[in-house]
Amino acid sequence: MKIVPVNLYVLYFKTMATLYDEITLGYTACGGHKAGKAYSFLPTDGSGDFTVSRTTSKVITNKDGNLQTIAVNVPPVTWENGEPVIQPEGQTTQLLTRPISFDHADWDKSGATVTSGFPAPAVDGSGNVLLDAYKLVATVNNGYIRLATPKAIINGSTHANGIYIKRVTGSGVVNLIGINGSDIPKTITTSWTKISDARAATSTSGQIGIKLATAGDEVMIYYGQMEVGGSATSSVYIDKTLEGAQRTRNADLVTNALTGHKSIVLNDKVKFY
């Protein structure tokens, strides 16, 4: 039998019931969870286990850097910069109805073309890479793709736009089209990254898209998201069959009612070490 070493990521933190009473909890990112539960190895009696509730599926980034769907109530363990984090999020609604199909009539292309069928930074339930990315090519300067009909939004409320993108050829400026229709320059590379922007709406019409400043430049794009909030959150879904309507991801509730100690509710990102 060959034993292969693996990296073990461990989360420790302390909670205090009083100034004189504290307890250390320990968790691993490597398999110590199932739907509804995140198991602790400290304490050993199970009292440190977290209960996890989320009544919808969720999209996380797996260890390989790909987006992946996890089922209802599975703990929200995602990977950032090669390290795992527990990342509870609040409820959000994806305002776009065709966030994946950039060749759909919902998207207006001017001075640019889109071609489907390229590998996306996402996998299905069997680990197969989804061929849902699109190549966007500028045929003139300032060629763009954006919503054909702006989305109804709340004037004065902060909205966040986000799109996954990577450069194929060229070196011209790449703009994310913001919620108010303005061009927001973004730095991209030949690796997939999520570019985003959040700002207050100045009307009831919301826009999103990509504009390429230089004719001939090519980029890959995947999954756009528009939502209410101060920052872009994880993709609401990556299953293309769910397109056609606005979809909501419900909030993560990660809690521990420690006997004899102050209860814990995780409502922000917690990093493993």
PDB file of C-alpha atoms in Angstrom:
ATOM      1  CA  MET A   1       0.000   0.000   0.000  1.00  0.00           C
ATOM      2  CA  LYS A   2       1.300   3.435  -0.958  1.00  0.00           C
ATOM      3  CA  ILE A   3       0.618   6.246   1.508  1.00  0.00           C
ATOM      4  CA  VAL A   4       0.419   9.634  -0.132  1.00  0.00           C
ATOM      5  CA  PRO A   5       0.913  12.657   2.141  1.00  0.00           C
ATOM      6  CA  VAL A   6      -1.682  15.395   1.941  1.00  0.00           C
ATOM      7  CA  ASN A   7      -1.798  18.924   3.213  1.00  0.00           C
ATOM      8  CA  LEU A   8      -3.878  19.210   6.372  1.00  0.00           C
ATOM      9  CA  TYR A   9      -5.594  22.545   6.901  1.00  0.00           C
ATOM     10  CA  VAL A  10      -6.818  23.134  10.423  1.00  0.00           C
ATOM     11  CA  LEU A  11      -9.056  25.815  11.870  1.00  0.00           C
ATOM     12  CA  TYR A  12      -8.652  26.759  15.536  1.00  0.00           C
ATOM     13  CA  PHE A  13     -10.482  29.507  17.337  1.00  0.00           C
ATOM     14  CA  LYS A  14     -11.598  30.358  20.846  1.00  0.00           C
ATOM     15  CA  THR A  15     -14.930  31.431  22.243  1.00  0.00           C
ATOM     16  CA  MET A  16     -15.513  32.960  25.656  1.00  0.00           C
ATOM     17  CA  ALA A  17     -18.580  32.663  27.863  1.00  0.00           C
ATOM     18  CA  THR A  18     -17.048  34.996  30.450  1.00  0.00           C
ATOM     19  CA  LEU A  19     -13.715  36.754  30.868  1.00  0.00           C
ATOM     20  CA  TYR A  20     -12.496  33.683  32.760  1.00  0.00           C
ATOM     21  CA  ASP A  21     -13.915  30.901  30.608  1.00  0.00           C
ATOM     22  CA  GLU A  22     -12.814  29.950  27.121  1.00  0.00           C
ATOM     23  CA  ILE A  23     -12.892  26.886  24.876  1.00  0.00           C
ATOM     24  CA  THR A  24     -10.727  26.043  21.875  1.00  0.00           C
ATOM     25  CA  LEU A  25     -12.411  24.475  18.845  1.00  0.00           C
ATOM     26  CA  GLY A  26     -10.565  22.673  16.032  1.00  0.00           C
ATOM     27  CA  TYR A  27     -11.709  21.703  12.527  1.00  0.00           C
ATOM     28  CA  THR A  28     -10.134  20.319   9.371  1.00  0.00           C
ATOM     29  CA  ALA A  29     -10.962  21.254   5.805  1.00  0.00           C
ATOM     30  CA  CYS A  30     -10.325  17.719   4.597  1.00  0.00           C
ATOM     31  CA  GLY A  31     -13.562  15.817   4.820  1.00  0.00           C
ATOM     32  CA  GLY A  32     -14.743  16.640   8.333  1.00  0.00           C
ATOM     33  CA  HIS A  33     -18.247  17.567   7.260  1.00  0.00           C
ATOM     34  CA  LYS A  34     -21.457  16.348   5.684  1.00  0.00           C
ATOM     35  CA  ALA A  35     -24.821  17.876   4.857  1.00  0.00           C
ATOM     36  CA  GLY A  36     -25.986  19.694   7.974  1.00  0.00           C
ATOM     37  CA  LYS A  37     -22.821  19.250  10.023  1.00  0.00           C
ATOM     38  CA  ALA A  38     -19.194  20.424  10.287  1.00  0.00           C
ATOM     39  CA  TYR A  39     -17.382  18.114  12.696  1.00  0.00           C
ATOM     40  CA  SER A  40     -14.748  19.264  15.195  1.00  0.00           C
ATOM     41  CA  PHE A  41     -11.796  17.267  16.507  1.00  0.00           C
ATOM     42  CA  LEU A  42     -11.608  19.603  19.497  1.00  0.00           C
ATOM     43  CA  PRO A  43     -13.432  19.059  21.797  1.00  0.00           C
ATOM     44  CA  THR A  44     -13.552  15.295  21.246  1.00  0.00           C
ATOM     45  CA  ASP A  45     -17.055  14.851  22.672  1.00  0.00           C
ATOM     46  CA  GLY A  46     -18.814  16.390  19.679  1.00  0.00           C
ATOM     47  CA  SER A  47     -19.866  19.545  21.478  1.00  0.00           C
ATOM     48  CA  GLY A  48     -17.806  21.619  19.070  1.00  0.00           C
ATOM     49  CA  ASP A  49     -19.664  20.423  15.973  1.00  0.00           C
ATOM     50  CA  PHE A  50     -21.336  23.126  13.906  1.00  0.00           C
ATOM     51  CA  THR A  51     -24.860  22.760  12.583  1.00  0.00           C
ATOM     52  CA  VAL A  52     -25.186  23.977   9.009  1.00  0.00           C
ATOM     53  CA  SER A  53     -28.448  25.053   7.411  1.00  0.00           C
ATOM     54  CA  ARG A  54     -28.987  26.407   3.901  1.00  0.00           C
ATOM     55  CA  THR A  55     -32.154  25.480   2.066  1.00  0.00           C
ATOM     56  CA  THR A  56     -30.686  25.859  -1.426  1.00  0.00           C
ATOM     57  CA  SER A  57     -27.603  24.528  -3.171  1.00  0.00           C
ATOM     58  CA  LYS A  58     -24.492  26.718  -3.334  1.00  0.00           C
ATOM     59  CA  VAL A  59     -21.519  27.234  -5.626  1.00  0.00           C
ATOM     60  CA  ILE A  60     -18.042  27.077  -4.090  1.00  0.00           C
ATOM     61  CA  THR A  61     -14.523  27.114  -5.512  1.00  0.00           C
ATOM     62  CA  ASN A  62     -12.932  23.685  -5.131  1.00  0.00           C
ATOM     63  CA  LYS A  63      -9.277  22.862  -4.447  1.00  0.00           C
ATOM     64  CA  ASP A  64      -8.539  22.808  -8.182  1.00  0.00           C
ATOM     65  CA  GLY A  65      -9.838  26.362  -8.573  1.00  0.00           C
ATOM     66  CA  ASN A  66     -13.031  25.360 -10.370  1.00  0.00           C
ATOM     67  CA  LEU A  67     -16.564  26.359  -9.470  1.00  0.00           C
ATOM     68  CA  GLN A  68     -18.582  23.435  -8.147  1.00  0.00           C
ATOM     69  CA  THR A  69     -22.114  23.048  -6.829  1.00  0.00           C
ATOM     70  CA  ILE A  70     -22.620  21.698  -3.309  1.00  0.00           C
ATOM     71  CA  ALA A  71     -25.953  20.388  -2.087  1.00  0.00           C
ATOM     72  CA  VAL A  72     -28.425  21.792   0.400  1.00  0.00           C
ATOM     73  CA  ASN A  73     -26.952  22.182   3.922  1.00  0.00           C
ATOM     74  CA  VAL A  74     -23.402  21.148   2.945  1.00  0.00           C
ATOM     75  CA  PRO A  75     -20.921  23.393   4.843  1.00  0.00           C
ATOM     76  CA  PRO A  76     -19.694  26.337   2.726  1.00  0.00           C
ATOM     77  CA  VAL A  77     -15.999  25.395   2.544  1.00  0.00           C
ATOM     78  CA  THR A  78     -14.399  27.140  -0.449  1.00  0.00           C
ATOM     79  CA  TRP A  79     -10.802  27.715  -1.586  1.00  0.00           C
ATOM     80  CA  GLU A  80      -9.044  31.061  -2.002  1.00  0.00           C
ATOM     81  CA  ASN A  81      -5.421  31.460  -3.107  1.00  0.00           C
ATOM     82  CA  GLY A  82      -4.815  27.748  -2.582  1.00  0.00           C
ATOM     83  CA  GLU A  83      -6.201  27.709   0.953  1.00  0.00           C
ATOM     84  CA  PRO A  84      -9.611  26.667   2.323  1.00  0.00           C
ATOM     85  CA  VAL A  85     -12.006  28.976   4.132  1.00  0.00           C
ATOM     86  CA  ILE A  86     -15.451  28.582   5.647  1.00  0.00           C
ATOM     87  CA  GLN A  87     -17.442  31.282   3.862  1.00  0.00           C
ATOM     88  CA  PRO A  88     -21.003  31.767   5.081  1.00  0.00           C
ATOM     89  CA  GLU A  89     -22.974  34.194   2.902  1.00  0.00           C
ATOM     90  CA  GLY A  90     -26.302  35.918   3.189  1.00  0.00           C
ATOM     91  CA  GLN A  91     -29.216  35.481   0.848  1.00  0.00           C
ATOM     92  CA  THR A  92     -28.884  36.969  -2.620  1.00  0.00           C
ATOM     93  CA  THR A  93     -30.852  36.942  -5.865  1.00  0.00           C
ATOM     94  CA  GLN A  94     -29.253  36.610  -9.284  1.00  0.00           C
ATOM     95  CA  LEU A  95     -31.030  39.327 -11.259  1.00  0.00           C
ATOM     96  CA  LEU A  96     -29.868  38.021 -14.647  1.00  0.00           C
ATOM     97  CA  THR A  97     -31.987  35.349 -16.288  1.00  0.00           C
ATOM     98  CA  ARG A  98     -29.323  34.267 -18.825  1.00  0.00           C
ATOM     99  CA  PRO A  99     -26.032  34.596 -16.940  1.00  0.00           C
ATOM    100  CA  ILE A 100     -24.318  31.776 -18.866  1.00  0.00           C
ATOM    101  CA  SER A 101     -25.706  31.900 -22.425  1.00  0.00           C
ATOM    102  CA  PHE A 102     -23.965  34.961 -23.857  1.00  0.00           C
ATOM    103  CA  ASP A 103     -25.182  34.040 -27.346  1.00  0.00           C
ATOM    104  CA  HIS A 104     -28.812  34.432 -26.231  1.00  0.00           C
ATOM    105  CA  ALA A 105     -30.907  37.369 -27.440  1.00  0.00           C
ATOM    106  CA  ASP A 106     -30.823  38.724 -23.871  1.00  0.00           C
ATOM    107  CA  TRP A 107     -27.282  39.897 -24.706  1.00  0.00           C
ATOM    108  CA  ASP A 108     -26.573  42.643 -27.245  1.00  0.00           C
ATOM    109  CA  LYS A 109     -23.312  42.378 -29.200  1.00  0.00           C
ATOM    110  CA  SER A 110     -22.018  45.500 -30.961  1.00  0.00           C
ATOM    111  CA  GLY A 111     -18.689  45.463 -32.764  1.00  0.00           C
ATOM    112  CA  ALA A 112     -17.983  42.071 -31.213  1.00  0.00           C
ATOM    113  CA  THR A 113     -18.711  38.384 -31.732  1.00  0.00           C
ATOM    114  CA  VAL A 114     -19.204  35.531 -29.269  1.00  0.00           C
ATOM    115  CA  THR A 115     -18.458  31.854 -29.862  1.00  0.00           C
ATOM    116  CA  SER A 116     -19.649  29.102 -27.519  1.00  0.00           C
ATOM    117  CA  GLY A 117     -18.268  25.748 -26.411  1.00  0.00           C
ATOM    118  CA  PHE A 118     -15.054  26.576 -24.545  1.00  0.00           C
ATOM    119  CA  PRO A 119     -13.918  25.104 -21.187  1.00  0.00           C
ATOM    120  CA  ALA A 120     -15.270  27.093 -18.249  1.00  0.00           C
ATOM    121  CA  PRO A 121     -13.709  27.378 -14.778  1.00  0.00           C
ATOM    122  CA  ALA A 122     -16.475  25.096 -13.520  1.00  0.00           C
ATOM    123  CA  VAL A 123     -17.258  21.385 -13.216  1.00  0.00           C
ATOM    124  CA  ASP A 124     -20.420  19.293 -13.063  1.00  0.00           C
ATOM    125  CA  GLY A 125     -21.346  16.831 -10.332  1.00  0.00           C
ATOM    126  CA  SER A 126     -19.022  14.202 -11.822  1.00  0.00           C
ATOM    127  CA  GLY A 127     -16.055  16.533 -12.014  1.00  0.00           C
ATOM    128  CA  ASN A 128     -16.272  17.068 -15.767  1.00  0.00           C
ATOM    129  CA  VAL A 129     -15.320  20.547 -16.975  1.00  0.00           C
ATOM    130  CA  LEU A 130     -18.320  22.474 -18.285  1.00  0.00           C
ATOM    131  CA  LEU A 131     -18.003  23.729 -21.863  1.00  0.00           C
ATOM    132  CA  ASP A 132     -19.995  26.869 -21.106  1.00  0.00           C
ATOM    133  CA  ALA A 133     -17.408  29.609 -21.617  1.00  0.00           C
ATOM    134  CA  TYR A 134     -17.569  31.988 -24.591  1.00  0.00           C
ATOM    135  CA  LYS A 135     -14.893  33.650 -26.668  1.00  0.00           C
ATOM    136  CA  LEU A 136     -15.556  37.371 -27.073  1.00  0.00           C
ATOM    137  CA  VAL A 137     -13.733  39.035 -29.978  1.00  0.00           C
ATOM    138  CA  ALA A 138     -13.746  42.780 -30.660  1.00  0.00           C
ATOM    139  CA  THR A 139     -14.183  43.446 -34.394  1.00  0.00           C
ATOM    140  CA  VAL A 140     -13.894  47.211 -33.891  1.00  0.00           C
ATOM    141  CA  ASN A 141     -12.505  49.432 -31.175  1.00  0.00           C
ATOM    142  CA  ASN A 142     -14.810  49.498 -28.142  1.00  0.00           C
ATOM    143  CA  GLY A 143     -16.703  46.397 -29.199  1.00  0.00           C
ATOM    144  CA  TYR A 144     -18.939  45.139 -26.425  1.00  0.00           C
ATOM    145  CA  ILE A 145     -21.468  42.684 -25.091  1.00  0.00           C
ATOM    146  CA  ARG A 146     -24.116  43.955 -22.676  1.00  0.00           C
ATOM    147  CA  LEU A 147     -27.750  43.407 -21.769  1.00  0.00           C
ATOM    148  CA  ALA A 148     -30.114  44.029 -24.664  1.00  0.00           C
ATOM    149  CA  THR A 149     -32.704  45.224 -22.155  1.00  0.00           C
ATOM    150  CA  PRO A 150     -31.461  46.670 -18.845  1.00  0.00           C
ATOM    151  CA  LYS A 151     -32.704  44.997 -15.680  1.00  0.00           C
ATOM    152  CA  ALA A 152     -35.167  46.690 -13.349  1.00  0.00           C
ATOM    153  CA  ILE A 153     -33.243  47.669 -10.231  1.00  0.00           C
ATOM    154  CA  ILE A 154     -33.683  49.880  -7.163  1.00  0.00           C
ATOM    155  CA  ASN A 155     -32.555  53.454  -7.679  1.00  0.00           C
ATOM    156  CA  GLY A 156     -30.155  54.495  -4.911  1.00  0.00           C
ATOM    157  CA  SER A 157     -29.383  50.951  -3.748  1.00  0.00           C
ATOM    158  CA  THR A 158     -25.910  49.480  -4.125  1.00  0.00           C
ATOM    159  CA  HIS A 159     -25.678  46.738  -6.726  1.00  0.00           C
ATOM    160  CA  ALA A 160     -22.754  44.462  -7.587  1.00  0.00           C
ATOM    161  CA  ASN A 161     -21.786  43.158 -11.028  1.00  0.00           C
ATOM    162  CA  GLY A 162     -19.347  40.295 -11.612  1.00  0.00           C
ATOM    163  CA  ILE A 163     -18.103  38.232 -14.574  1.00  0.00           C
ATOM    164  CA  TYR A 164     -15.404  35.559 -14.926  1.00  0.00           C
ATOM    165  CA  ILE A 165     -12.880  36.453 -17.621  1.00  0.00           C
ATOM    166  CA  LYS A 166      -9.405  35.711 -18.991  1.00  0.00           C
ATOM    167  CA  ARG A 167      -7.369  37.146 -21.836  1.00  0.00           C
ATOM    168  CA  VAL A 168      -6.709  35.150 -25.015  1.00  0.00           C
ATOM    169  CA  THR A 169      -4.923  37.666 -27.248  1.00  0.00           C
ATOM    170  CA  GLY A 170      -4.221  41.382 -27.296  1.00  0.00           C
ATOM    171  CA  SER A 171      -3.277  43.922 -24.670  1.00  0.00           C
ATOM    172  CA  GLY A 172      -5.969  46.582 -24.915  1.00  0.00           C
ATOM    173  CA  VAL A 173      -8.048  47.913 -22.049  1.00  0.00           C
ATOM    174  CA  VAL A 174     -10.812  45.613 -20.814  1.00  0.00           C
ATOM    175  CA  ASN A 175     -13.817  47.312 -19.241  1.00  0.00           C
ATOM    176  CA  LEU A 176     -16.481  45.844 -17.017  1.00  0.00           C
ATOM    177  CA  ILE A 177     -19.739  47.630 -17.741  1.00  0.00           C
ATOM    178  CA  GLY A 178     -21.065  48.756 -14.379  1.00  0.00           C
ATOM    179  CA  ILE A 179     -24.592  48.861 -13.025  1.00  0.00           C
ATOM    180  CA  ASN A 180     -25.079  52.420 -14.337  1.00  0.00           C
ATOM    181  CA  GLY A 181     -23.689  51.606 -17.779  1.00  0.00           C
ATOM    182  CA  SER A 182     -20.272  53.184 -17.238  1.00  0.00           C
ATOM    183  CA  ASP A 183     -16.980  51.597 -18.381  1.00  0.00           C
ATOM    184  CA  ILE A 184     -14.795  50.396 -15.497  1.00  0.00           C
ATOM    185  CA  PRO A 185     -11.246  49.381 -16.545  1.00  0.00           C
ATOM    186  CA  LYS A 186     -10.086  46.061 -15.132  1.00  0.00           C
ATOM    187  CA  THR A 187      -6.763  44.264 -15.136  1.00  0.00           C
ATOM    188  CA  ILE A 188      -6.974  40.699 -16.420  1.00  0.00           C
ATOM    189  CA  THR A 189      -4.458  37.948 -17.249  1.00  0.00           C
ATOM    190  CA  THR A 190      -4.443  34.691 -19.199  1.00  0.00           C
ATOM    191  CA  SER A 191      -5.833  32.936 -16.093  1.00  0.00           C
ATOM    192  CA  TRP A 192      -9.476  32.965 -15.072  1.00  0.00           C
ATOM    193  CA  THR A 193     -10.419  35.675 -12.596  1.00  0.00           C
ATOM    194  CA  LYS A 194     -13.666  37.214 -11.434  1.00  0.00           C
ATOM    195  CA  ILE A 195     -13.843  40.935 -12.061  1.00  0.00           C
ATOM    196  CA  SER A 196     -16.485  42.861 -10.161  1.00  0.00           C
ATOM    197  CA  ASP A 197     -17.747  46.289  -9.220  1.00  0.00           C
ATOM    198  CA  ALA A 198     -20.294  47.558  -6.694  1.00  0.00           C
ATOM    199  CA  ARG A 199     -21.856  51.025  -6.621  1.00  0.00           C
ATOM    200  CA  ALA A 200     -25.138  52.794  -5.979  1.00  0.00           C
ATOM    201  CA  ALA A 201     -27.645  52.752  -8.823  1.00  0.00           C
ATOM    202  CA  THR A 202     -28.480  56.158 -10.288  1.00  0.00           C
ATOM    203  CA  SER A 203     -31.622  54.963 -12.060  1.00  0.00           C
ATOM    204  CA  THR A 204     -34.028  52.036 -12.160  1.00  0.00           C
ATOM    205  CA  SER A 205     -32.236  50.448 -15.156  1.00  0.00           C
ATOM    206  CA  GLY A 206     -29.260  48.183 -14.469  1.00  0.00           C
ATOM    207  CA  GLN A 207     -26.606  47.227 -16.998  1.00  0.00           C
ATOM    208  CA  ILE A 208     -23.731  44.730 -17.130  1.00  0.00           C
ATOM    209  CA  GLY A 209     -21.281  43.584 -19.784  1.00  0.00           C
ATOM    210  CA  ILE A 210     -17.748  43.654 -21.166  1.00  0.00           C
ATOM    211  CA  LYS A 211     -16.215  46.232 -23.533  1.00  0.00           C
ATOM    212  CA  LEU A 212     -12.898  45.707 -25.353  1.00  0.00           C
ATOM    213  CA  ALA A 213     -11.103  48.925 -26.246  1.00  0.00           C
ATOM    214  CA  THR A 214      -8.983  47.487 -29.061  1.00  0.00           C
ATOM    215  CA  ALA A 215     -10.161  45.766 -32.239  1.00  0.00           C
ATOM    216  CA  GLY A 216      -8.836  42.209 -32.539  1.00  0.00           C
ATOM    217  CA  ASP A 217      -8.543  41.590 -28.804  1.00  0.00           C
ATOM    218  CA  GLU A 218     -10.011  38.298 -27.599  1.00  0.00           C
ATOM    219  CA  VAL A 219     -11.127  37.219 -24.137  1.00  0.00           C
ATOM    220  CA  MET A 220     -12.988  34.276 -22.636  1.00  0.00           C
ATOM    221  CA  ILE A 221     -16.025  35.104 -20.527  1.00  0.00           C
ATOM    222  CA  TYR A 222     -18.153  32.999 -18.212  1.00  0.00           C
ATOM    223  CA  TYR A 223     -21.084  33.583 -15.893  1.00  0.00           C
ATOM    224  CA  GLY A 224     -22.203  37.116 -15.219  1.00  0.00           C
ATOM    225  CA  GLN A 225     -24.005  38.043 -12.026  1.00  0.00           C
ATOM    226  CA  MET A 226     -25.954  41.134 -10.985  1.00  0.00           C
ATOM    227  CA  GLU A 227     -27.183  41.381  -7.412  1.00  0.00           C
ATOM    228  CA  VAL A 228     -28.145  43.837  -4.706  1.00  0.00           C
ATOM    229  CA  GLY A 229     -25.349  44.373  -2.188  1.00  0.00           C
ATOM    230  CA  GLY A 230     -22.043  46.007  -1.423  1.00  0.00           C
ATOM    231  CA  SER A 231     -19.864  43.314  -3.018  1.00  0.00           C
ATOM    232  CA  ALA A 232     -20.096  40.473  -5.518  1.00  0.00           C
ATOM    233  CA  THR A 233     -20.858  37.122  -3.879  1.00  0.00           C
ATOM    234  CA  SER A 234     -20.457  33.544  -5.073  1.00  0.00           C
ATOM    235  CA  SER A 235     -22.317  32.431  -8.187  1.00  0.00           C
ATOM    236  CA  VAL A 236     -25.934  31.594  -7.412  1.00  0.00           C
ATOM    237  CA  TYR A 237     -25.808  28.602  -9.774  1.00  0.00           C
ATOM    238  CA  ILE A 238     -23.748  27.147 -12.642  1.00  0.00           C
ATOM    239  CA  ASP A 239     -26.298  24.628 -13.943  1.00  0.00           C
ATOM    240  CA  LYS A 240     -27.282  25.981 -17.364  1.00  0.00           C
ATOM    241  CA  THR A 241     -30.682  24.270 -17.172  1.00  0.00           C
ATOM    242  CA  LEU A 242     -31.656  26.738 -14.428  1.00  0.00           C
ATOM    243  CA  GLU A 243     -31.496  29.711 -16.800  1.00  0.00           C
ATOM    244  CA  GLY A 244     -34.674  31.519 -17.777  1.00  0.00           C
ATOM    245  CA  ALA A 245     -35.677  33.026 -14.428  1.00  0.00           C
ATOM    246  CA  GLN A 246     -34.148  34.961 -11.570  1.00  0.00           C
ATOM    247  CA  ARG A 247     -32.817  32.584  -8.907  1.00  0.00           C
ATOM    248  CA  THR A 248     -32.144  33.051  -5.194  1.00  0.00           C
ATOM    249  CA  ARG A 249     -29.435  31.450  -3.063  1.00  0.00           C
ATOM    250  CA  ASN A 250     -30.565  31.300   0.546  1.00  0.00           C
ATOM    251  CA  ALA A 251     -28.344  32.275   3.460  1.00  0.00           C
ATOM    252  CA  ASP A 252     -25.850  29.969   5.170  1.00  0.00           C
ATOM    253  CA  LEU A 253     -26.600  29.487   8.861  1.00  0.00           C
ATOM    254  CA  VAL A 254     -23.585  27.986  10.629  1.00  0.00           C
ATOM    255  CA  THR A 255     -24.115  27.743  14.382  1.00  0.00           C
ATOM    256  CA  ASN A 256     -22.976  25.985  17.541  1.00  0.00           C
ATOM    257  CA  ALA A 257     -24.899  26.115  20.813  1.00  0.00           C
ATOM    258  CA  LEU A 258     -22.034  25.125  23.104  1.00  0.00           C
ATOM    259  CA  THR A 259     -23.246  23.716  26.402  1.00  0.00           C
ATOM    260  CA  GLY A 260     -22.082  26.009  29.182  1.00  0.00           C
ATOM    261  CA  HIS A 261     -20.543  28.496  26.761  1.00  0.00           C
ATOM    262  CA  LYS A 262     -21.652  31.349  24.573  1.00  0.00           C
ATOM    263  CA  SER A 263     -23.305  30.194  21.360  1.00  0.00           C
ATOM    264  CA  ILE A 264     -21.427  30.792  18.099  1.00  0.00           C
ATOM    265  CA  VAL A 265     -22.866  32.014  14.815  1.00  0.00           C
ATOM    266  CA  LEU A 266     -20.466  32.257  11.883  1.00  0.00           C
ATOM    267  CA  ASN A 267     -21.510  35.106   9.598  1.00  0.00           C
ATOM    268  CA  ASP A 268     -18.190  35.988   8.001  1.00  0.00           C
ATOM    269  CA  LYS A 269     -15.276  34.231   6.334  1.00  0.00           C
ATOM    270  CA  VAL A 270     -13.054  32.070   8.571  1.00  0.00           C
ATOM    271  CA  LYS A 271      -9.678  30.868   7.247  1.00  0.00           C
ATOM    272  CA  PHE A 272      -8.042  27.493   7.877  1.00  0.00           C
ATOM    273  CA  TYR A 273      -4.320  27.288   8.755  1.00  0.00           C
TER     274      TYR A 273
END
